[in-house]
């Protein structure tokens, strides 16, 4: 008997930070969970879902996942963008969760089964100076990570991307009625970053995978200079060296360095990233499994990348919920060219609301055999944590102009 969607609800909760969760229930009583968190714009995507998408879902066949995706994308005149695609992604994840639970198997079995036994992951390390960064690196190595992203302060700048100015772990979104302001100066950064990366490489040795994120701050020629300057460091990747809207600009960077390049976390469809892939301008495509329309669409992006030797590496910060993280790992087990999974971790309070089945050891995540995505959501616990306004910071250059964030 065909299962139909009988209800769909949007739940906003804030156990340490804000999350937008979609609950879909079928006529057989099967519950599917989806994530629709867009950091700093949570209420916009929640409204899009509740006011415009949920009414379209009631009565639809729950197992027609691809048809539902095409309907939500193609039937609306206004396409693409993070709010629309995160909403579609939430529906897609929930329907895959339902499909797996209905059949009693984890989602990766529905994607063709496992092609690997475990999923390589990296985490974040940060320090206001190199000494503090080394302490952070040591902590993560002790925890078992063997791939780490390194970010440090820049002398002459008070607050910069990736660094908590109070010390400790970095959380981009801050509880605030206004967006916090950071500093930026590309010349100061370019004087600091190569030496920092050289020192950290010497500190950890040749076997640890090192990653670094520029976060869209450089011009193409500045990015090319940086890539040339750090080739000997042996980075696993250099991420988001320039804003990616003009996809041709990475050609210049590619001409001047062999450092692997990663980009894509702010892009939401295959049409947004296809030129990066077709011109082989990058080595890793970083579209988020939820922000880019769910498993149904991100699989297509990664499959296109596979034709050109480009690996998938989904965005995985603390501002996507454990539901998206679980979906990324389900894809990671089944996708041949899946390269690595970002894992920033979650606030302790999030464990009150989300229960996960994935486990970490020796630098890798493994998945159990829980059906569906393998994540449970406690609705009663979620009620204890009401939404609180929070904004991502923005940056100004030393002359006062707004920089790309």
Tab-separated table of C-alpha atoms in Angstrom:
chain	number	residue	atom	x	y	z
A	1	UNK	CA	0.000	0.000	0.000
A	2	UNK	CA	1.331	3.420	-0.931
A	3	UNK	CA	2.358	5.656	1.962
A	4	UNK	CA	1.192	9.232	1.682
A	5	UNK	CA	2.352	12.276	3.604
A	6	UNK	CA	-0.275	13.125	6.206
A	7	UNK	CA	1.497	15.913	8.112
A	8	UNK	CA	4.624	18.031	8.048
A	9	UNK	CA	5.797	20.390	10.775
A	10	UNK	CA	8.657	22.871	11.084
A	11	UNK	CA	10.415	22.975	14.463
A	12	UNK	CA	12.834	25.731	15.478
A	13	UNK	CA	15.008	24.998	18.493
A	14	UNK	CA	18.231	26.391	19.918
A	15	UNK	CA	20.184	23.887	22.047
A	16	UNK	CA	23.417	25.877	22.013
A	17	UNK	CA	22.644	27.311	18.581
A	18	UNK	CA	19.657	27.587	16.251
A	19	UNK	CA	18.410	24.658	14.165
A	20	UNK	CA	15.429	24.335	11.812
A	21	UNK	CA	14.030	20.797	11.654
A	22	UNK	CA	11.340	19.365	9.380
A	23	UNK	CA	9.177	16.463	10.588
A	24	UNK	CA	7.238	14.510	7.963
A	25	UNK	CA	4.754	11.794	8.971
A	26	UNK	CA	3.216	9.233	6.619
A	27	UNK	CA	-0.124	7.427	6.591
A	28	UNK	CA	1.669	4.390	8.044
A	29	UNK	CA	2.982	6.459	10.943
A	30	UNK	CA	6.587	6.542	9.745
A	31	UNK	CA	8.424	9.717	10.765
A	32	UNK	CA	11.177	11.273	8.668
A	33	UNK	CA	13.494	14.056	9.848
A	34	UNK	CA	15.053	16.761	7.708
A	35	UNK	CA	17.315	19.716	8.451
A	36	UNK	CA	16.765	23.213	6.989
A	37	UNK	CA	19.186	25.363	8.989
A	38	UNK	CA	20.561	28.418	7.168
A	39	UNK	CA	22.892	30.121	9.620
A	40	UNK	CA	21.716	33.636	10.481
A	41	UNK	CA	18.629	33.292	8.252
A	42	UNK	CA	16.822	30.501	10.098
A	43	UNK	CA	13.444	32.212	10.235
A	44	UNK	CA	13.450	32.852	6.486
A	45	UNK	CA	13.829	29.184	5.580
A	46	UNK	CA	11.399	28.141	8.339
A	47	UNK	CA	8.765	30.436	6.825
A	48	UNK	CA	9.495	29.207	3.299
A	49	UNK	CA	8.926	25.650	4.467
A	50	UNK	CA	5.900	26.214	6.697
A	51	UNK	CA	4.088	28.750	4.532
A	52	UNK	CA	4.912	27.589	1.009
A	53	UNK	CA	6.266	24.018	0.914
A	54	UNK	CA	4.413	22.094	3.629
A	55	UNK	CA	0.956	22.731	2.085
A	56	UNK	CA	2.231	21.172	-1.152
A	57	UNK	CA	3.384	17.992	0.574
A	58	UNK	CA	0.175	16.818	2.182
A	59	UNK	CA	-1.264	13.861	0.292
A	60	UNK	CA	1.838	13.250	-1.850
A	61	UNK	CA	3.306	9.749	-2.127
A	62	UNK	CA	6.207	9.599	0.313
A	63	UNK	CA	8.258	7.139	-1.750
A	64	UNK	CA	8.345	9.316	-4.877
A	65	UNK	CA	11.489	11.123	-3.728
A	66	UNK	CA	12.863	12.174	-7.104
A	67	UNK	CA	9.466	13.313	-8.361
A	68	UNK	CA	8.947	15.408	-5.225
A	69	UNK	CA	12.377	17.004	-5.693
A	70	UNK	CA	11.639	17.876	-9.305
A	71	UNK	CA	8.204	19.205	-8.349
A	72	UNK	CA	9.524	21.506	-5.615
A	73	UNK	CA	12.356	22.775	-7.813
A	74	UNK	CA	10.780	23.062	-11.260
A	75	UNK	CA	7.196	24.027	-10.419
A	76	UNK	CA	8.265	27.217	-8.617
A	77	UNK	CA	9.247	30.088	-10.884
A	78	UNK	CA	11.778	31.372	-8.317
A	79	UNK	CA	14.582	28.823	-8.257
A	80	UNK	CA	17.903	28.228	-6.551
A	81	UNK	CA	19.396	30.180	-3.681
A	82	UNK	CA	20.141	28.971	-0.137
A	83	UNK	CA	16.646	29.418	1.328
A	84	UNK	CA	14.835	27.587	-1.468
A	85	UNK	CA	17.402	24.819	-1.776
A	86	UNK	CA	17.697	24.269	1.987
A	87	UNK	CA	13.930	23.862	2.153
A	88	UNK	CA	13.995	21.360	-0.708
A	89	UNK	CA	16.955	19.668	0.951
A	90	UNK	CA	15.046	19.271	4.209
A	91	UNK	CA	12.160	17.558	2.409
A	92	UNK	CA	14.566	15.331	0.488
A	93	UNK	CA	16.418	14.205	3.633
A	94	UNK	CA	13.159	13.487	5.446
A	95	UNK	CA	11.847	11.394	2.550
A	96	UNK	CA	15.074	9.371	2.331
A	97	UNK	CA	14.815	8.864	6.099
A	98	UNK	CA	11.263	7.552	5.654
A	99	UNK	CA	12.289	5.292	2.780
A	100	UNK	CA	15.079	3.712	4.807
A	101	UNK	CA	12.901	3.249	7.885
A	102	UNK	CA	10.090	1.737	5.813
A	103	UNK	CA	12.472	-0.843	4.349
A	104	UNK	CA	14.436	-1.341	7.565
A	105	UNK	CA	17.822	-0.362	6.089
A	106	UNK	CA	20.225	2.599	6.386
A	107	UNK	CA	20.043	5.078	3.533
A	108	UNK	CA	23.474	4.208	2.152
A	109	UNK	CA	22.095	0.769	1.226
A	110	UNK	CA	19.516	2.518	-0.953
A	111	UNK	CA	22.281	4.499	-2.676
A	112	UNK	CA	23.961	1.324	-3.920
A	113	UNK	CA	25.584	0.072	-0.752
A	114	UNK	CA	28.922	0.870	0.836
A	115	UNK	CA	32.042	1.444	-1.261
A	116	UNK	CA	34.171	2.063	1.843
A	117	UNK	CA	34.116	0.947	5.459
A	118	UNK	CA	34.703	4.312	7.151
A	119	UNK	CA	34.730	8.023	6.362
A	120	UNK	CA	37.813	10.201	6.703
A	121	UNK	CA	37.039	13.406	8.583
A	122	UNK	CA	38.723	16.659	9.514
A	123	UNK	CA	38.042	19.109	12.286
A	124	UNK	CA	38.917	22.714	13.112
A	125	UNK	CA	41.820	24.082	15.133
A	126	UNK	CA	42.273	27.732	15.987
A	127	UNK	CA	44.526	30.085	17.912
A	128	UNK	CA	44.999	33.804	18.407
A	129	UNK	CA	48.710	33.174	17.816
A	130	UNK	CA	50.811	30.206	16.742
A	131	UNK	CA	51.454	29.053	20.308
A	132	UNK	CA	47.727	28.883	21.014
A	133	UNK	CA	47.116	27.215	17.643
A	134	UNK	CA	49.647	24.500	18.506
A	135	UNK	CA	47.752	23.810	21.717
A	136	UNK	CA	44.533	23.431	19.735
A	137	UNK	CA	46.242	21.137	17.234
A	138	UNK	CA	47.632	18.968	20.044
A	139	UNK	CA	44.169	18.656	21.568
A	140	UNK	CA	42.612	17.458	18.315
A	141	UNK	CA	45.454	15.046	17.575
A	142	UNK	CA	45.042	13.596	21.059
A	143	UNK	CA	41.316	13.151	20.310
A	144	UNK	CA	42.239	11.010	17.304
A	145	UNK	CA	41.905	13.369	14.338
A	146	UNK	CA	44.484	12.941	11.593
A	147	UNK	CA	43.230	15.724	9.323
A	148	UNK	CA	42.880	19.234	10.744
A	149	UNK	CA	42.046	22.704	9.502
A	150	UNK	CA	44.371	25.343	10.936
A	151	UNK	CA	43.439	29.024	11.379
A	152	UNK	CA	45.330	31.656	13.363
A	153	UNK	CA	45.147	35.306	14.272
A	154	UNK	CA	46.870	37.947	12.142
A	155	UNK	CA	49.160	40.442	13.899
A	156	UNK	CA	47.722	43.926	13.485
A	157	UNK	CA	44.094	42.691	13.255
A	158	UNK	CA	41.951	42.368	16.372
A	159	UNK	CA	39.329	39.868	15.180
A	160	UNK	CA	39.622	37.613	12.127
A	161	UNK	CA	37.777	34.715	10.555
A	162	UNK	CA	38.207	31.338	12.221
A	163	UNK	CA	39.565	32.630	15.522
A	164	UNK	CA	37.718	33.267	18.766
A	165	UNK	CA	39.114	36.553	20.103
A	166	UNK	CA	38.511	35.253	23.637
A	167	UNK	CA	40.397	32.032	23.021
A	168	UNK	CA	38.969	28.521	22.759
A	169	UNK	CA	36.781	26.934	20.114
A	170	UNK	CA	35.457	29.071	17.285
A	171	UNK	CA	31.694	29.355	16.717
A	172	UNK	CA	30.848	31.669	13.794
A	173	UNK	CA	27.260	32.549	14.779
A	174	UNK	CA	27.035	34.725	17.881
A	175	UNK	CA	23.934	35.476	19.960
A	176	UNK	CA	23.309	39.063	19.030
A	177	UNK	CA	20.664	41.420	17.671
A	178	UNK	CA	23.256	42.805	15.238
A	179	UNK	CA	26.004	41.193	13.172
A	180	UNK	CA	29.429	41.277	14.898
A	181	UNK	CA	32.255	42.979	13.012
A	182	UNK	CA	35.686	41.497	12.252
A	183	UNK	CA	38.856	42.999	10.735
A	184	UNK	CA	40.565	42.170	7.485
A	185	UNK	CA	43.686	43.175	5.572
A	186	UNK	CA	44.966	40.933	2.800
A	187	UNK	CA	48.534	42.246	2.925
A	188	UNK	CA	48.863	41.517	6.640
A	189	UNK	CA	47.339	38.072	6.127
A	190	UNK	CA	49.699	37.232	3.248
A	191	UNK	CA	52.669	38.159	5.430
A	192	UNK	CA	51.473	35.837	8.180
A	193	UNK	CA	49.768	32.793	6.660
A	194	UNK	CA	52.725	31.110	4.877
A	195	UNK	CA	54.938	31.254	7.971
A	196	UNK	CA	52.101	29.950	10.153
A	197	UNK	CA	51.468	27.001	7.845
A	198	UNK	CA	55.190	26.209	7.624
A	199	UNK	CA	55.519	26.192	11.406
A	200	UNK	CA	52.475	23.981	11.921
A	201	UNK	CA	53.706	21.533	9.289
A	202	UNK	CA	57.057	21.313	11.069
A	203	UNK	CA	55.219	20.857	14.357
A	204	UNK	CA	52.960	17.946	13.269
A	205	UNK	CA	55.268	16.236	10.785
A	206	UNK	CA	54.550	15.000	7.240
A	207	UNK	CA	51.753	12.505	7.898
A	208	UNK	CA	49.024	14.753	9.309
A	209	UNK	CA	46.695	16.208	6.689
A	210	UNK	CA	46.597	20.010	6.982
A	211	UNK	CA	43.849	22.211	5.542
A	212	UNK	CA	43.463	25.996	5.514
A	213	UNK	CA	40.500	28.254	4.696
A	214	UNK	CA	40.975	31.741	3.230
A	215	UNK	CA	37.196	32.325	3.284
A	216	UNK	CA	36.815	34.255	0.029
A	217	UNK	CA	39.136	37.116	1.045
A	218	UNK	CA	41.747	37.342	-1.738
A	219	UNK	CA	41.874	38.578	-5.313
A	220	UNK	CA	42.885	35.967	-7.915
A	221	UNK	CA	46.478	37.214	-8.129
A	222	UNK	CA	46.793	37.340	-4.331
A	223	UNK	CA	45.487	33.777	-4.153
A	224	UNK	CA	47.999	32.706	-6.811
A	225	UNK	CA	50.816	34.274	-4.765
A	226	UNK	CA	49.677	32.432	-1.663
A	227	UNK	CA	49.428	29.124	-3.498
A	228	UNK	CA	52.965	29.441	-4.846
A	229	UNK	CA	54.324	30.439	-1.453
A	230	UNK	CA	52.974	27.365	0.358
A	231	UNK	CA	53.401	24.551	-2.158
A	232	UNK	CA	56.211	23.031	-0.085
A	233	UNK	CA	53.940	22.810	2.977
A	234	UNK	CA	51.971	19.983	1.384
A	235	UNK	CA	48.451	21.085	2.248
A	236	UNK	CA	45.593	18.645	1.794
A	237	UNK	CA	43.727	21.656	0.407
A	238	UNK	CA	43.509	25.427	0.285
A	239	UNK	CA	39.870	26.453	0.568
A	240	UNK	CA	37.804	29.347	-0.784
A	241	UNK	CA	40.734	31.484	-1.877
A	242	UNK	CA	38.482	33.931	-3.739
A	243	UNK	CA	34.745	34.625	-4.006
A	244	UNK	CA	33.485	31.983	-6.388
A	245	UNK	CA	30.620	33.758	-8.166
A	246	UNK	CA	32.900	34.398	-11.150
A	247	UNK	CA	34.020	30.846	-11.748
A	248	UNK	CA	36.657	31.785	-14.315
A	249	UNK	CA	38.856	33.523	-11.761
A	250	UNK	CA	40.165	30.251	-10.359
A	251	UNK	CA	41.867	29.579	-13.705
A	252	UNK	CA	44.533	32.145	-12.790
A	253	UNK	CA	45.138	30.524	-9.412
A	254	UNK	CA	45.364	27.081	-10.998
A	255	UNK	CA	47.979	28.301	-13.487
A	256	UNK	CA	50.342	29.313	-10.713
A	257	UNK	CA	50.098	26.591	-8.068
A	258	UNK	CA	49.677	22.848	-7.633
A	259	UNK	CA	48.161	23.205	-4.160
A	260	UNK	CA	44.799	21.357	-4.198
A	261	UNK	CA	41.893	23.812	-4.257
A	262	UNK	CA	38.505	23.390	-2.558
A	263	UNK	CA	35.402	25.508	-3.002
A	264	UNK	CA	31.621	25.252	-3.081
A	265	UNK	CA	30.034	25.434	0.372
A	266	UNK	CA	28.055	28.591	-0.485
A	267	UNK	CA	26.674	27.154	-3.741
A	268	UNK	CA	23.348	25.406	-3.950
A	269	UNK	CA	22.883	23.641	-7.304
A	270	UNK	CA	24.822	21.772	-9.960
A	271	UNK	CA	24.352	24.784	-12.240
A	272	UNK	CA	26.184	26.995	-9.737
A	273	UNK	CA	29.286	24.786	-9.693
A	274	UNK	CA	29.412	23.049	-13.064
A	275	UNK	CA	32.055	25.361	-14.556
A	276	UNK	CA	34.440	24.705	-11.653
A	277	UNK	CA	34.110	21.022	-12.457
A	278	UNK	CA	34.087	21.105	-16.252
A	279	UNK	CA	37.231	23.278	-16.372
A	280	UNK	CA	38.939	21.196	-13.668
A	281	UNK	CA	39.674	24.375	-11.714
A	282	UNK	CA	39.282	22.644	-8.340
A	283	UNK	CA	40.102	19.372	-6.628
A	284	UNK	CA	37.319	19.221	-4.037
A	285	UNK	CA	33.686	20.315	-4.380
A	286	UNK	CA	32.187	21.341	-1.029
A	287	UNK	CA	28.438	21.634	-1.608
A	288	UNK	CA	26.469	20.884	1.555
A	289	UNK	CA	24.129	17.904	1.420
A	290	UNK	CA	21.247	20.008	2.774
A	291	UNK	CA	21.996	23.486	1.390
A	292	UNK	CA	22.332	22.043	-2.123
A	293	UNK	CA	18.943	20.365	-2.232
A	294	UNK	CA	19.488	17.103	-0.381
A	295	UNK	CA	20.964	13.722	-1.217
A	296	UNK	CA	19.091	13.516	-4.523
A	297	UNK	CA	20.840	16.574	-5.945
A	298	UNK	CA	24.274	16.447	-4.297
A	299	UNK	CA	24.771	12.927	-5.659
A	300	UNK	CA	24.478	14.414	-9.150
A	301	UNK	CA	27.052	17.104	-8.345
A	302	UNK	CA	29.506	14.540	-7.006
A	303	UNK	CA	28.893	12.183	-9.929
A	304	UNK	CA	29.755	15.004	-12.341
A	305	UNK	CA	32.904	15.714	-10.329
A	306	UNK	CA	33.889	12.046	-10.517
A	307	UNK	CA	34.183	12.304	-14.297
A	308	UNK	CA	36.965	14.877	-13.826
A	309	UNK	CA	38.826	13.432	-10.844
A	310	UNK	CA	37.222	15.869	-8.386
A	311	UNK	CA	36.295	14.626	-4.937
A	312	UNK	CA	33.241	15.439	-2.856
A	313	UNK	CA	33.827	17.002	0.556
A	314	UNK	CA	30.537	18.280	2.014
A	315	UNK	CA	30.362	21.363	4.196
A	316	UNK	CA	29.858	20.220	7.797
A	317	UNK	CA	30.012	23.030	10.356
A	318	UNK	CA	28.068	23.291	13.612
A	319	UNK	CA	25.370	25.252	11.776
A	320	UNK	CA	24.026	22.190	9.989
A	321	UNK	CA	22.259	19.872	12.394
A	322	UNK	CA	23.234	16.262	13.147
A	323	UNK	CA	20.542	15.268	10.632
A	324	UNK	CA	22.524	16.792	7.768
A	325	UNK	CA	25.750	15.368	9.179
A	326	UNK	CA	24.225	11.888	9.195
A	327	UNK	CA	23.014	12.347	5.620
A	328	UNK	CA	26.528	13.389	4.562
A	329	UNK	CA	27.944	10.253	6.093
A	330	UNK	CA	25.323	8.048	4.445
A	331	UNK	CA	26.413	9.539	1.129
A	332	UNK	CA	30.061	9.195	2.113
A	333	UNK	CA	29.762	5.439	2.475
A	334	UNK	CA	28.116	5.045	-0.929
A	335	UNK	CA	29.887	7.670	-3.103
A	336	UNK	CA	33.109	6.466	-4.749
A	337	UNK	CA	34.717	9.912	-5.077
A	338	UNK	CA	33.829	11.077	-1.574
A	339	UNK	CA	37.073	12.553	-0.268
A	340	UNK	CA	36.612	13.783	3.298
A	341	UNK	CA	33.918	15.000	5.696
A	342	UNK	CA	34.173	18.231	7.674
A	343	UNK	CA	33.159	17.802	11.324
A	344	UNK	CA	33.179	20.906	13.490
A	345	UNK	CA	31.225	19.278	16.311
A	346	UNK	CA	28.136	20.404	18.220
A	347	UNK	CA	27.254	22.200	21.457
A	348	UNK	CA	26.775	19.808	24.378
A	349	UNK	CA	23.131	20.896	24.634
A	350	UNK	CA	22.460	19.570	21.131
A	351	UNK	CA	22.771	16.032	22.512
A	352	UNK	CA	19.561	16.642	24.479
A	353	UNK	CA	17.651	17.020	21.217
A	354	UNK	CA	19.513	14.933	18.623
A	355	UNK	CA	20.556	11.297	19.058
A	356	UNK	CA	22.948	9.974	16.422
A	357	UNK	CA	24.249	6.549	15.433
A	358	UNK	CA	27.571	7.506	13.872
A	359	UNK	CA	30.774	7.040	15.887
A	360	UNK	CA	34.305	8.436	15.633
A	361	UNK	CA	37.654	6.689	16.116
A	362	UNK	CA	41.196	7.168	14.779
A	363	UNK	CA	40.327	9.942	12.351
A	364	UNK	CA	37.311	8.236	10.794
A	365	UNK	CA	33.553	8.070	11.264
A	366	UNK	CA	31.649	4.809	10.997
A	367	UNK	CA	27.910	4.240	10.646
A	368	UNK	CA	25.805	1.594	12.319
A	369	UNK	CA	22.873	-0.220	10.800
A	370	UNK	CA	20.118	2.054	12.125
A	371	UNK	CA	17.434	2.389	9.433
A	372	UNK	CA	17.000	5.656	7.571
A	373	UNK	CA	19.472	8.424	8.317
A	374	UNK	CA	20.105	7.094	11.819
A	375	UNK	CA	19.151	10.230	13.774
A	376	UNK	CA	16.358	10.692	16.315
A	377	UNK	CA	14.891	14.056	17.349
A	378	UNK	CA	13.374	14.665	20.807
A	379	UNK	CA	10.499	17.094	20.346
A	380	UNK	CA	9.895	17.570	24.062
A	381	UNK	CA	13.535	18.386	24.716
A	382	UNK	CA	13.516	20.808	21.782
A	383	UNK	CA	10.809	22.865	23.490
A	384	UNK	CA	13.260	23.751	26.275
A	385	UNK	CA	15.453	25.723	23.869
A	386	UNK	CA	13.604	28.596	22.166
A	387	UNK	CA	15.007	30.452	19.182
A	388	UNK	CA	17.491	33.238	19.911
A	389	UNK	CA	18.618	35.731	17.280
A	390	UNK	CA	22.163	35.053	16.124
A	391	UNK	CA	24.216	36.441	13.279
A	392	UNK	CA	27.332	35.477	11.431
A	393	UNK	CA	29.991	38.191	11.642
A	394	UNK	CA	31.066	40.340	8.738
A	395	UNK	CA	34.448	41.886	8.000
A	396	UNK	CA	35.662	45.379	7.175
A	397	UNK	CA	39.009	46.235	5.687
A	398	UNK	CA	41.214	48.720	7.498
A	399	UNK	CA	39.909	51.548	5.299
A	400	UNK	CA	36.341	50.762	6.378
A	401	UNK	CA	35.019	48.990	3.278
A	402	UNK	CA	33.082	45.742	3.703
A	403	UNK	CA	35.076	42.632	2.760
A	404	UNK	CA	33.735	39.334	1.498
A	405	UNK	CA	32.889	36.967	4.319
